[in-house]
Amino acid sequence: MLPDTICKTVRQHSRGKVPPEDMEKLQEIAEAYRKVKNYVYQRYGGIKSLAKIYPGYTVQNEMTDSGLRTQLGLPSVYFYLAIFDALGDIKAQWSQVKNSMLKSIRENEGFMPEDRHYLRFVMRAGSLFEAVLCNSRRELPKEMQGQYKALCTGVDRKRLDRYLCRQVRRKLRRLHTEKSGGFAIAERAYRYADHGIYISTMEKRRRVFVPLTDENTYKKQLYIKLFPEKSSIEIDIPVEARVRRNKEFEAVIGLSVGMWQLFTSDTGRIYGEQFGCLRQELETFISRGNRAYAKEKRNNPGRQKYKAGKDRLEAGLHTYINQEINRMLQAEKPRTVYIPRFPQSSPKGAKGKVNYSVTLWQKGYVRKRLRQKCLEKGIELAEVFGNNISRECSRCGSMGAYEKDTFRCSACGYEDDKKRNAAINVKRRGQSGQCIGREFMPYGSK
Ligand SMILES: [Zn+2]
């Protein structure tokens, strides 16, 4: 089933410059908020606290008793949000650790199938996993005891338990944040009025007023981001948006995604022709900036001009990407979009070391935006395996070769634009079910 609503982040911006004394008051909150988060990371980020973080009331109560709130002078309306913010990060970190462990278990050739069954069972039975990690008494609900006993026979339980402990110790990082760039805010700590927003501060009954560029008002938890160097703030609001499905969108398309031309469709249409130029302009600017910075490091040059230039180019590039994604969807009217996925290449082996991270990051941005826009319009987006996708002949399936932009197949004589040939392969792989992941099923599951 396709979802009817999706999560979106709406943003609001301050109008004019936020005066330094007001910015300072907001930064005070962000700083105390950061300290609370670090305290929670420190105290509850480890193995011994695993039992406490779900659902988190124990943490909340212990934090109330800790005296930290009074010590920092942070109003409770911010204090508890900071705690849950940090707890969310800790939970996310645990699920990352578990995913990575499941992968290691799958790939470890030293394990027998029964070893893997045992390990997975322990990891999924919450309290059992904690008991193994803390080396404490194992208590299981009655209905699981039989299964557990069966799984324990024929395996070296001690060895496997030690394996789990070792893996967790290796993979669990201590969380810590140096940034105090913002804070979450609950409804009772702000009020929209006078074309702006009043925000509670650390001082009782003192509010900071920030004029906003729009008149929208919300009644939910917001996140305030601070940009002191620009004297501005941004408000992030999570909203549920209805999916706007268009009945005319019926096509099934394959796209090849490029670093010069953003998309080429299986019918040979090109979108985002300027993408490569704009991207290169940004990358050149960044590498020049880095070189100049390295040279003059000692003189401690202000980086503000560089940052402003970089932000401007990046914003331009992103606007362009969004426009071209919209244009592509409007023109193609797809019900399903297939795109290729390639294995992650290691940054070390790549040419042009300096720019590589930028390139990688822009690729991620394109995918993120395409995904979001497909979700908003109820379009299915699926990734297909990308190996050899440019070398395979889309007519006969033999391995051909390409030179510059042209693909040639020596087996059947087929010749085409390289990107289009790839896009046809993408579509074919998608339609024959060689997909890695689907965002959701096509409607009616036809
Ligand atoms: Zn061929």
GROMACS .gro file of N, CA, C and O in nm, residues 1-118:
model
  472
    1MET      N    1   0.084  -0.121   0.000
    1MET     CA    2   0.000   0.000   0.000
    1MET      C    3   0.087   0.126   0.000
    1MET      O    4   0.186   0.135   0.069
    2LEU      N    5   0.045   0.222  -0.078
    2LEU     CA    6   0.115   0.351  -0.078
    2LEU      C    7   0.069   0.433   0.042
    2LEU      O    8  -0.048   0.433   0.075
    3PRO      N    9   0.161   0.502   0.105
    3PRO     CA   10   0.118   0.586   0.217
    3PRO      C   11   0.037   0.706   0.167
    3PRO      O   12   0.060   0.754   0.058
    4ASP      N   13  -0.060   0.749   0.248
    4ASP     CA   14  -0.141   0.865   0.210
    4ASP      C   15  -0.080   0.995   0.258
    4ASP      O   16  -0.108   1.101   0.206
    5THR      N   17   0.000   0.984   0.364
    5THR     CA   18   0.067   1.105   0.413
    5THR      C   19   0.216   1.078   0.427
    5THR      O   20   0.258   0.964   0.444
    6ILE      N   21   0.293   1.183   0.421
    6ILE     CA   22   0.437   1.168   0.439
    6ILE      C   23   0.487   1.277   0.533
    6ILE      O   24   0.420   1.378   0.552
    7CYS      N   25   0.605   1.253   0.590
    7CYS     CA   26   0.664   1.353   0.678
    7CYS      C   27   0.748   1.450   0.597
    7CYS      O   28   0.825   1.410   0.510
    8LYS      N   29   0.732   1.576   0.627
    8LYS     CA   30   0.807   1.679   0.556
    8LYS      C   31   0.859   1.778   0.659
    8LYS      O   32   0.800   1.792   0.765
    9THR      N   33   0.968   1.844   0.628
    9THR     CA   34   1.012   1.951   0.716
    9THR      C   35   0.985   2.084   0.649
    9THR      O   36   1.030   2.108   0.537
   10VAL      N   37   0.906   2.167   0.716
   10VAL     CA   38   0.881   2.303   0.667
   10VAL      C   39   0.977   2.395   0.740
   10VAL      O   40   1.008   2.371   0.857
   11ARG      N   41   1.027   2.497   0.672
   11ARG     CA   42   1.122   2.588   0.737
   11ARG      C   43   1.070   2.730   0.739
   11ARG      O   44   1.008   2.775   0.644
   12GLN      N   45   1.098   2.798   0.850
   12GLN     CA   46   1.070   2.941   0.860
   12GLN      C   47   1.200   3.014   0.886
   12GLN      O   48   1.292   2.958   0.946
   13HIS      N   49   1.206   3.138   0.843
   13HIS     CA   50   1.330   3.214   0.858
   13HIS      C   51   1.306   3.348   0.925
   13HIS      O   52   1.199   3.408   0.908
   14SER      N   53   1.409   3.393   0.998
   14SER     CA   54   1.399   3.523   1.062
   14SER      C   55   1.404   3.633   0.956
   14SER      O   56   1.467   3.617   0.852
   15ARG      N   57   1.335   3.743   0.984
   15ARG     CA   58   1.335   3.858   0.893
   15ARG      C   59   1.428   3.964   0.951
   15ARG      O   60   1.419   3.996   1.069
   16GLY      N   61   1.516   4.017   0.869
   16GLY     CA   62   1.613   4.115   0.917
   16GLY      C   63   1.716   4.050   1.007
   16GLY      O   64   1.718   3.928   1.022
   17LYS      N   65   1.803   4.129   1.065
   17LYS     CA   66   1.907   4.074   1.151
   17LYS      C   67   1.858   4.057   1.294
   17LYS      O   68   1.790   4.144   1.348
   18VAL      N   69   1.892   3.943   1.353
   18VAL     CA   70   1.861   3.922   1.495
   18VAL      C   71   1.967   3.999   1.575
   18VAL      O   72   2.087   3.975   1.557
   19PRO      N   73   1.927   4.094   1.662
   19PRO     CA   74   2.026   4.173   1.738
   19PRO      C   75   2.116   4.082   1.822
   19PRO      O   76   2.070   3.979   1.873
   20PRO      N   77   2.244   4.121   1.837
   20PRO     CA   78   2.341   4.035   1.909
   20PRO      C   79   2.296   3.996   2.049
   20PRO      O   80   2.317   3.882   2.091
   21GLU      N   81   2.230   4.089   2.122
   21GLU     CA   82   2.191   4.055   2.260
   21GLU      C   83   2.082   3.948   2.261
   21GLU      O   84   2.079   3.863   2.350
   22ASP      N   85   1.996   3.948   2.158
   22ASP     CA   86   1.894   3.843   2.149
   22ASP      C   87   1.957   3.710   2.109
   22ASP      O   88   1.923   3.604   2.162
   23MET      N   89   2.049   3.719   2.011
   23MET     CA   90   2.117   3.598   1.966
   23MET      C   91   2.189   3.533   2.084
   23MET      O   92   2.188   3.411   2.100
   24GLU      N   93   2.250   3.617   2.168
   24GLU     CA   94   2.321   3.565   2.286
   24GLU      C   95   2.229   3.486   2.378
   24GLU      O   96   2.264   3.378   2.428
   25LYS      N   97   2.108   3.538   2.397
   25LYS     CA   98   2.012   3.470   2.484
   25LYS      C   99   1.974   3.334   2.427
   25LYS      O  100   1.958   3.236   2.500
   26LEU      N  101   1.960   3.330   2.294
   26LEU     CA  102   1.926   3.202   2.230
   26LEU      C  103   2.044   3.106   2.236
   26LEU      O  104   2.026   2.985   2.257
   27GLN      N  105   2.164   3.161   2.222
   27GLN     CA  106   2.283   3.076   2.229
   27GLN      C  107   2.302   3.016   2.368
   27GLN      O  108   2.352   2.905   2.382
   28GLU      N  109   2.261   3.092   2.470
   28GLU     CA  110   2.267   3.040   2.607
   28GLU      C  111   2.184   2.914   2.621
   28GLU      O  112   2.226   2.815   2.681
   29ILE      N  113   2.063   2.918   2.563
   29ILE     CA  114   1.976   2.800   2.569
   29ILE      C  115   2.044   2.683   2.496
   29ILE      O  116   2.052   2.571   2.548
   30ALA      N  117   2.094   2.713   2.375
   30ALA     CA  118   2.156   2.607   2.294
   30ALA      C  119   2.275   2.545   2.367
   30ALA      O  120   2.296   2.424   2.361
   31GLU      N  121   2.350   2.627   2.438
   31GLU     CA  122   2.468   2.578   2.509
   31GLU      C  123   2.427   2.486   2.626
   31GLU      O  124   2.484   2.379   2.645
   32ALA      N  125   2.327   2.529   2.702
   32ALA     CA  126   2.280   2.446   2.814
   32ALA      C  127   2.218   2.317   2.760
   32ALA      O  128   2.236   2.209   2.817
   33TYR      N  129   2.145   2.329   2.651
   33TYR     CA  130   2.082   2.215   2.584
   33TYR      C  131   2.188   2.112   2.544
   33TYR      O  132   2.173   1.993   2.564
   34ARG      N  133   2.298   2.164   2.490
   34ARG     CA  134   2.409   2.077   2.450
   34ARG      C  135   2.469   2.005   2.571
   34ARG      O  136   2.499   1.886   2.567
   35LYS      N  137   2.483   2.079   2.682
   35LYS     CA  138   2.541   2.018   2.803
   35LYS      C  139   2.452   1.905   2.854
   35LYS      O  140   2.503   1.801   2.897
   36VAL      N  141   2.320   1.927   2.849
   36VAL     CA  142   2.229   1.820   2.893
   36VAL      C  143   2.245   1.699   2.803
   36VAL      O  144   2.255   1.585   2.850
   37LYS      N  145   2.251   1.723   2.672
   37LYS     CA  146   2.266   1.611   2.579
   37LYS      C  147   2.394   1.532   2.606
   37LYS      O  148   2.393   1.409   2.613
   38ASN      N  149   2.504   1.604   2.626
   38ASN     CA  150   2.631   1.535   2.652
   38ASN      C  151   2.626   1.456   2.783
   38ASN      O  152   2.683   1.348   2.793
   39TYR      N  153   2.557   1.512   2.882
   39TYR     CA  154   2.542   1.442   3.009
   39TYR      C  155   2.468   1.310   2.988
   39TYR      O  156   2.507   1.205   3.039
   40VAL      N  157   2.359   1.317   2.910
   40VAL     CA  158   2.280   1.196   2.883
   40VAL      C  159   2.363   1.095   2.802
   40VAL      O  160   2.363   0.975   2.831
   41TYR      N  161   2.434   1.144   2.703
   41TYR     CA  162   2.521   1.055   2.624
   41TYR      C  163   2.617   0.981   2.715
   41TYR      O  164   2.639   0.860   2.706
   42GLN      N  165   2.680   1.060   2.803
   42GLN     CA  166   2.783   1.009   2.892
   42GLN      C  167   2.728   0.903   2.986
   42GLN      O  168   2.785   0.797   3.005
   43ARG      N  169   2.610   0.936   3.043
   43ARG     CA  170   2.557   0.850   3.149
   43ARG      C  171   2.479   0.730   3.095
   43ARG      O  172   2.476   0.625   3.159
   44TYR      N  173   2.414   0.748   2.978
   44TYR     CA  174   2.325   0.642   2.930
   44TYR      C  175   2.366   0.584   2.794
   44TYR      O  176   2.293   0.506   2.736
   45GLY      N  177   2.482   0.625   2.746
   45GLY     CA  178   2.523   0.578   2.614
   45GLY      C  179   2.592   0.442   2.616
   45GLY      O  180   2.621   0.386   2.511
   46GLY      N  181   2.619   0.391   2.735
   46GLY     CA  182   2.699   0.268   2.745
   46GLY      C  183   2.615   0.141   2.753
   46GLY      O  184   2.491   0.145   2.755
   47ILE      N  185   2.684   0.029   2.760
   47ILE     CA  186   2.621  -0.102   2.761
   47ILE      C  187   2.530  -0.121   2.883
   47ILE      O  188   2.419  -0.171   2.872
   48LYS      N  189   2.576  -0.073   2.997
   48LYS     CA  190   2.503  -0.097   3.122
   48LYS      C  191   2.367  -0.028   3.124
   48LYS      O  192   2.280  -0.064   3.203
   49SER      N  193   2.349   0.075   3.042
   49SER     CA  194   2.224   0.150   3.044
   49SER      C  195   2.124   0.104   2.942
   49SER      O  196   2.015   0.160   2.931
   50LEU      N  197   2.161   0.002   2.865
   50LEU     CA  198   2.074  -0.043   2.757
   50LEU      C  199   1.931  -0.069   2.805
   50LEU      O  200   1.835  -0.034   2.738
   51ALA      N  201   1.918  -0.126   2.925
   51ALA     CA  202   1.785  -0.160   2.976
   51ALA      C  203   1.704  -0.035   3.011
   51ALA      O  204   1.581  -0.039   3.014
   52LYS      N  205   1.775   0.076   3.036
   52LYS     CA  206   1.705   0.196   3.082
   52LYS      C  207   1.649   0.282   2.969
   52LYS      O  208   1.561   0.364   2.991
   53ILE      N  209   1.705   0.268   2.851
   53ILE     CA  210   1.669   0.367   2.748
   53ILE      C  211   1.536   0.339   2.678
   53ILE      O  212   1.483   0.423   2.610
   54TYR      N  213   1.482   0.218   2.695
   54TYR     CA  214   1.349   0.189   2.641
   54TYR      C  215   1.253   0.173   2.755
   54TYR      O  216   1.276   0.088   2.841
   55PRO      N  217   1.142   0.245   2.767
   55PRO     CA  218   1.107   0.359   2.681
   55PRO      C  219   1.166   0.491   2.727
   55PRO      O  220   1.142   0.592   2.664
   56GLY      N  221   1.240   0.491   2.837
   56GLY     CA  222   1.310   0.613   2.874
   56GLY      C  223   1.259   0.685   2.998
   56GLY      O  224   1.314   0.787   3.037
   57TYR      N  225   1.153   0.631   3.062
   57TYR     CA  226   1.102   0.701   3.181
   57TYR      C  227   1.202   0.698   3.295
   57TYR      O  228   1.212   0.792   3.372
   58THR      N  229   1.274   0.586   3.307
   58THR     CA  230   1.375   0.576   3.412
   58THR      C  231   1.478   0.686   3.397
   58THR      O  232   1.515   0.753   3.493
   59VAL      N  233   1.520   0.706   3.273
   59VAL     CA  234   1.618   0.811   3.247
   59VAL      C  235   1.561   0.947   3.286
   59VAL      O  236   1.626   1.026   3.354
   60GLN      N  237   1.437   0.970   3.245
   60GLN     CA  238   1.372   1.097   3.276
   60GLN      C  239   1.370   1.121   3.427
   60GLN      O  240   1.406   1.229   3.474
   61ASN      N  241   1.331   1.018   3.502
   61ASN     CA  242   1.325   1.034   3.648
   61ASN      C  243   1.463   1.055   3.709
   61ASN      O  244   1.481   1.141   3.795
   62GLU      N  245   1.559   0.976   3.665
   62GLU     CA  246   1.694   0.992   3.719
   62GLU      C  247   1.751   1.129   3.686
   62GLU      O  248   1.825   1.188   3.764
   63MET      N  249   1.718   1.178   3.566
   63MET     CA  250   1.768   1.310   3.527
   63MET      C  251   1.704   1.420   3.612
   63MET      O  252   1.768   1.518   3.646
   64THR      N  253   1.576   1.401   3.648
   64THR     CA  254   1.510   1.497   3.736
   64THR      C  255   1.584   1.504   3.868
   64THR      O  256   1.607   1.612   3.923
   65ASP      N  257   1.624   1.387   3.919
   65ASP     CA  258   1.692   1.380   4.048
   65ASP      C  259   1.838   1.424   4.042
   65ASP      O  260   1.902   1.444   4.145
   66SER      N  261   1.892   1.436   3.921
   66SER     CA  262   2.036   1.461   3.910
   66SER      C  263   2.077   1.602   3.954
   66SER      O  264   2.193   1.626   3.985
   67GLY      N  265   1.981   1.694   3.952
   67GLY     CA  266   2.016   1.831   3.991
   67GLY      C  267   2.078   1.912   3.880
   67GLY      O  268   2.109   2.030   3.895
   68LEU      N  269   2.095   1.851   3.764
   68LEU     CA  270   2.161   1.920   3.653
   68LEU      C  271   2.079   2.040   3.604
   68LEU      O  272   2.134   2.142   3.567
   69ARG      N  273   1.947   2.023   3.606
   69ARG     CA  274   1.861   2.129   3.554
   69ARG      C  275   1.880   2.260   3.632
   69ARG      O  276   1.900   2.366   3.575
   70THR      N  277   1.878   2.247   3.765
   70THR     CA  278   1.896   2.364   3.850
   70THR      C  279   2.035   2.421   3.832
   70THR      O  280   2.054   2.543   3.824
   71GLN      N  281   2.130   2.333   3.826
   71GLN     CA  282   2.270   2.374   3.812
   71GLN      C  283   2.291   2.457   3.685
   71GLN      O  284   2.361   2.557   3.685
   72LEU      N  285   2.225   2.416   3.576
   72LEU     CA  286   2.240   2.488   3.449
   72LEU      C  287   2.143   2.605   3.438
   72LEU      O  288   2.162   2.695   3.356
   73GLY      N  289   2.038   2.604   3.522
   73GLY     CA  290   1.938   2.708   3.513
   73GLY      C  291   1.854   2.698   3.387
   73GLY      O  292   1.803   2.797   3.336
   74LEU      N  293   1.840   2.576   3.336
   74LEU     CA  294   1.765   2.558   3.212
   74LEU      C  295   1.619   2.527   3.244
   74LEU      O  296   1.590   2.434   3.318
   75PRO      N  297   1.525   2.605   3.189
   75PRO     CA  298   1.384   2.577   3.215
   75PRO      C  299   1.349   2.434   3.176
   75PRO      O  300   1.403   2.381   3.079
   76SER      N  301   1.257   2.373   3.254
   76SER     CA  302   1.226   2.232   3.231
   76SER      C  303   1.170   2.208   3.091
   76SER      O  304   1.184   2.101   3.035
   77VAL      N  305   1.109   2.310   3.033
   77VAL     CA  306   1.051   2.295   2.901
   77VAL      C  307   1.160   2.262   2.796
   77VAL      O  308   1.134   2.194   2.697
   78TYR      N  309   1.281   2.306   2.821
   78TYR     CA  310   1.392   2.270   2.732
   78TYR      C  311   1.465   2.146   2.781
   78TYR      O  312   1.512   2.064   2.704
   79PHE      N  313   1.475   2.136   2.913
   79PHE     CA  314   1.554   2.030   2.974
   79PHE      C  315   1.509   1.891   2.927
   79PHE      O  316   1.590   1.809   2.883
   80TYR      N  317   1.377   1.866   2.934
   80TYR     CA  318   1.329   1.731   2.901
   80TYR      C  319   1.338   1.701   2.752
   80TYR      O  320   1.360   1.588   2.711
   81LEU      N  321   1.323   1.806   2.671
   81LEU     CA  322   1.338   1.784   2.527
   81LEU      C  323   1.483   1.746   2.494
   81LEU      O  324   1.508   1.662   2.408
   82ALA      N  325   1.576   1.811   2.562
   82ALA     CA  326   1.718   1.779   2.539
   82ALA      C  327   1.745   1.633   2.576
   82ALA      O  328   1.818   1.563   2.507
   83ILE      N  329   1.683   1.587   2.685
   83ILE     CA  330   1.701   1.448   2.727
   83ILE      C  331   1.650   1.353   2.620
   83ILE      O  332   1.719   1.259   2.579
   84PHE      N  333   1.529   1.379   2.570
   84PHE     CA  334   1.473   1.288   2.469
   84PHE      C  335   1.544   1.298   2.335
   84PHE      O  336   1.555   1.200   2.262
   85ASP      N  337   1.594   1.417   2.306
   85ASP     CA  338   1.675   1.437   2.186
   85ASP      C  339   1.799   1.344   2.193
   85ASP      O  340   1.829   1.268   2.101
   86ALA      N  341   1.867   1.349   2.308
   86ALA     CA  342   1.988   1.267   2.326
   86ALA      C  343   1.953   1.118   2.328
   86ALA      O  344   2.025   1.036   2.270
   87LEU      N  345   1.842   1.084   2.393
   87LEU     CA  346   1.801   0.943   2.397
   87LEU      C  347   1.774   0.891   2.256
   87LEU      O  348   1.807   0.776   2.223
   88GLY      N  349   1.714   0.976   2.174
   88GLY     CA  350   1.689   0.938   2.035
   88GLY      C  351   1.819   0.906   1.964
   88GLY      O  352   1.828   0.806   1.890
   89ASP      N  353   1.922   0.986   1.988
   89ASP     CA  354   2.053   0.960   1.926
   89ASP      C  355   2.112   0.828   1.976
   89ASP      O  356   2.172   0.753   1.900
   90ILE      N  357   2.095   0.803   2.106
   90ILE     CA  358   2.151   0.680   2.163
   90ILE      C  359   2.080   0.557   2.103
   90ILE      O  360   2.144   0.459   2.065
   91LYS      N  361   1.947   0.566   2.090
   91LYS     CA  362   1.872   0.454   2.031
   91LYS      C  363   1.914   0.433   1.886
   91LYS      O  364   1.929   0.319   1.841
   92ALA      N  365   1.930   0.544   1.814
   92ALA     CA  366   1.971   0.533   1.673
   92ALA      C  367   2.107   0.465   1.664
   92ALA      O  368   2.133   0.381   1.578
   93GLN      N  369   2.194   0.501   1.759
   93GLN     CA  370   2.328   0.442   1.760
   93GLN      C  371   2.322   0.293   1.788
   93GLN      O  372   2.391   0.213   1.724
   94TRP      N  373   2.234   0.253   1.880
   94TRP     CA  374   2.219   0.110   1.910
   94TRP      C  375   2.167   0.034   1.789
   94TRP      O  376   2.212  -0.078   1.762
   95SER      N  377   2.072   0.094   1.717
   95SER     CA  378   2.021   0.017   1.604
   95SER      C  379   2.126   0.008   1.494
   95SER      O  380   2.134  -0.093   1.423
   96GLN      N  381   2.210   0.110   1.483
   96GLN     CA  382   2.323   0.102   1.388
   96GLN      C  383   2.418  -0.011   1.427
   96GLN      O  384   2.461  -0.090   1.343
   97VAL      N  385   2.449  -0.017   1.556
   97VAL     CA  386   2.540  -0.121   1.605
   97VAL      C  387   2.482  -0.259   1.576
   97VAL      O  388   2.550  -0.347   1.526
   98LYS      N  389   2.352  -0.275   1.605
   98LYS     CA  390   2.288  -0.405   1.583
   98LYS      C  391   2.288  -0.442   1.435
   98LYS      O  392   2.316  -0.557   1.400
   99ASN      N  393   2.257  -0.346   1.349
   99ASN     CA  394   2.258  -0.376   1.205
   99ASN      C  395   2.396  -0.420   1.160
   99ASN      O  396   2.410  -0.514   1.083
  100SER      N  397   2.496  -0.348   1.208
  100SER     CA  398   2.631  -0.380   1.168
  100SER      C  399   2.671  -0.518   1.222
  100SER      O  400   2.743  -0.594   1.156
  101MET      N  401   2.623  -0.553   1.342
  101MET     CA  402   2.652  -0.685   1.399
  101MET      C  403   2.586  -0.795   1.318
  101MET      O  404   2.646  -0.900   1.292
  102LEU      N  405   2.460  -0.772   1.279
  102LEU     CA  406   2.390  -0.874   1.200
  102LEU      C  407   2.463  -0.900   1.069
  102LEU      O  408   2.472  -1.013   1.023
  103LYS      N  409   2.520  -0.792   1.014
  103LYS     CA  410   2.595  -0.806   0.890
  103LYS      C  411   2.721  -0.890   0.915
  103LYS      O  412   2.752  -0.981   0.838
  104SER      N  413   2.792  -0.859   1.024
  104SER     CA  414   2.913  -0.936   1.056
  104SER      C  415   2.880  -1.083   1.078
  104SER      O  416   2.955  -1.171   1.037
  105ILE      N  417   2.768  -1.109   1.144
  105ILE     CA  418   2.728  -1.247   1.172
  105ILE      C  419   2.701  -1.321   1.040
  105ILE      O  420   2.741  -1.435   1.021
  106ARG      N  421   2.633  -1.249   0.950
  106ARG     CA  422   2.600  -1.307   0.820
  106ARG      C  423   2.727  -1.340   0.742
  106ARG      O  424   2.738  -1.443   0.677
  107GLU      N  425   2.827  -1.252   0.751
  107GLU     CA  426   2.944  -1.266   0.667
  107GLU      C  427   3.056  -1.350   0.729
  107GLU      O  428   3.150  -1.389   0.659
  108ASN      N  429   3.046  -1.376   0.859
  108ASN     CA  430   3.152  -1.450   0.926
  108ASN      C  431   3.145  -1.598   0.887
  108ASN      O  432   3.049  -1.668   0.919
  109GLU      N  433   3.250  -1.645   0.819
  109GLU     CA  434   3.245  -1.781   0.767
  109GLU      C  435   3.274  -1.886   0.874
  109GLU      O  436   3.258  -2.005   0.851
  110GLY      N  437   3.318  -1.840   0.991
  110GLY     CA  438   3.347  -1.934   1.099
  110GLY      C  439   3.223  -1.985   1.170
  110GLY      O  440   3.232  -2.071   1.257
  111PHE      N  441   3.106  -1.931   1.136
  111PHE     CA  442   2.984  -1.972   1.206
  111PHE      C  443   2.909  -2.081   1.131
  111PHE      O  444   2.900  -2.080   1.010
  112MET      N  445   2.853  -2.175   1.209
  112MET     CA  446   2.760  -2.274   1.155
  112MET      C  447   2.621  -2.210   1.156
  112MET      O  448   2.597  -2.115   1.232
  113PRO      N  449   2.528  -2.265   1.076
  113PRO     CA  450   2.392  -2.209   1.075
  113PRO      C  451   2.331  -2.200   1.216
  113PRO      O  452   2.265  -2.101   1.248
  114GLU      N  453   2.357  -2.302   1.301
  114GLU     CA  454   2.296  -2.298   1.435
  114GLU      C  455   2.358  -2.188   1.522
  114GLU      O  456   2.291  -2.131   1.608
  115ASP      N  457   2.488  -2.157   1.496
  115ASP     CA  458   2.550  -2.044   1.567
  115ASP      C  459   2.476  -1.916   1.532
  115ASP      O  460   2.444  -1.834   1.618
  116ARG      N  461   2.450  -1.898   1.402
  116ARG     CA  462   2.383  -1.776   1.356
  116ARG      C  463   2.243  -1.766   1.415
  116ARG      O  464   2.200  -1.659   1.457
  117HIS      N  465   2.171  -1.879   1.419
  117HIS     CA  466   2.037  -1.878   1.478
  117HIS      C  467   2.042  -1.831   1.622
  117HIS      O  468   1.965  -1.746   1.664
  118TYR      N  469   2.136  -1.888   1.695
  118TYR     CA  470   2.149  -1.852   1.837
  118TYR      C  471   2.178  -1.702   1.852
  118TYR      O  472   2.112  -1.631   1.927
   0.00000   0.00000   0.00000
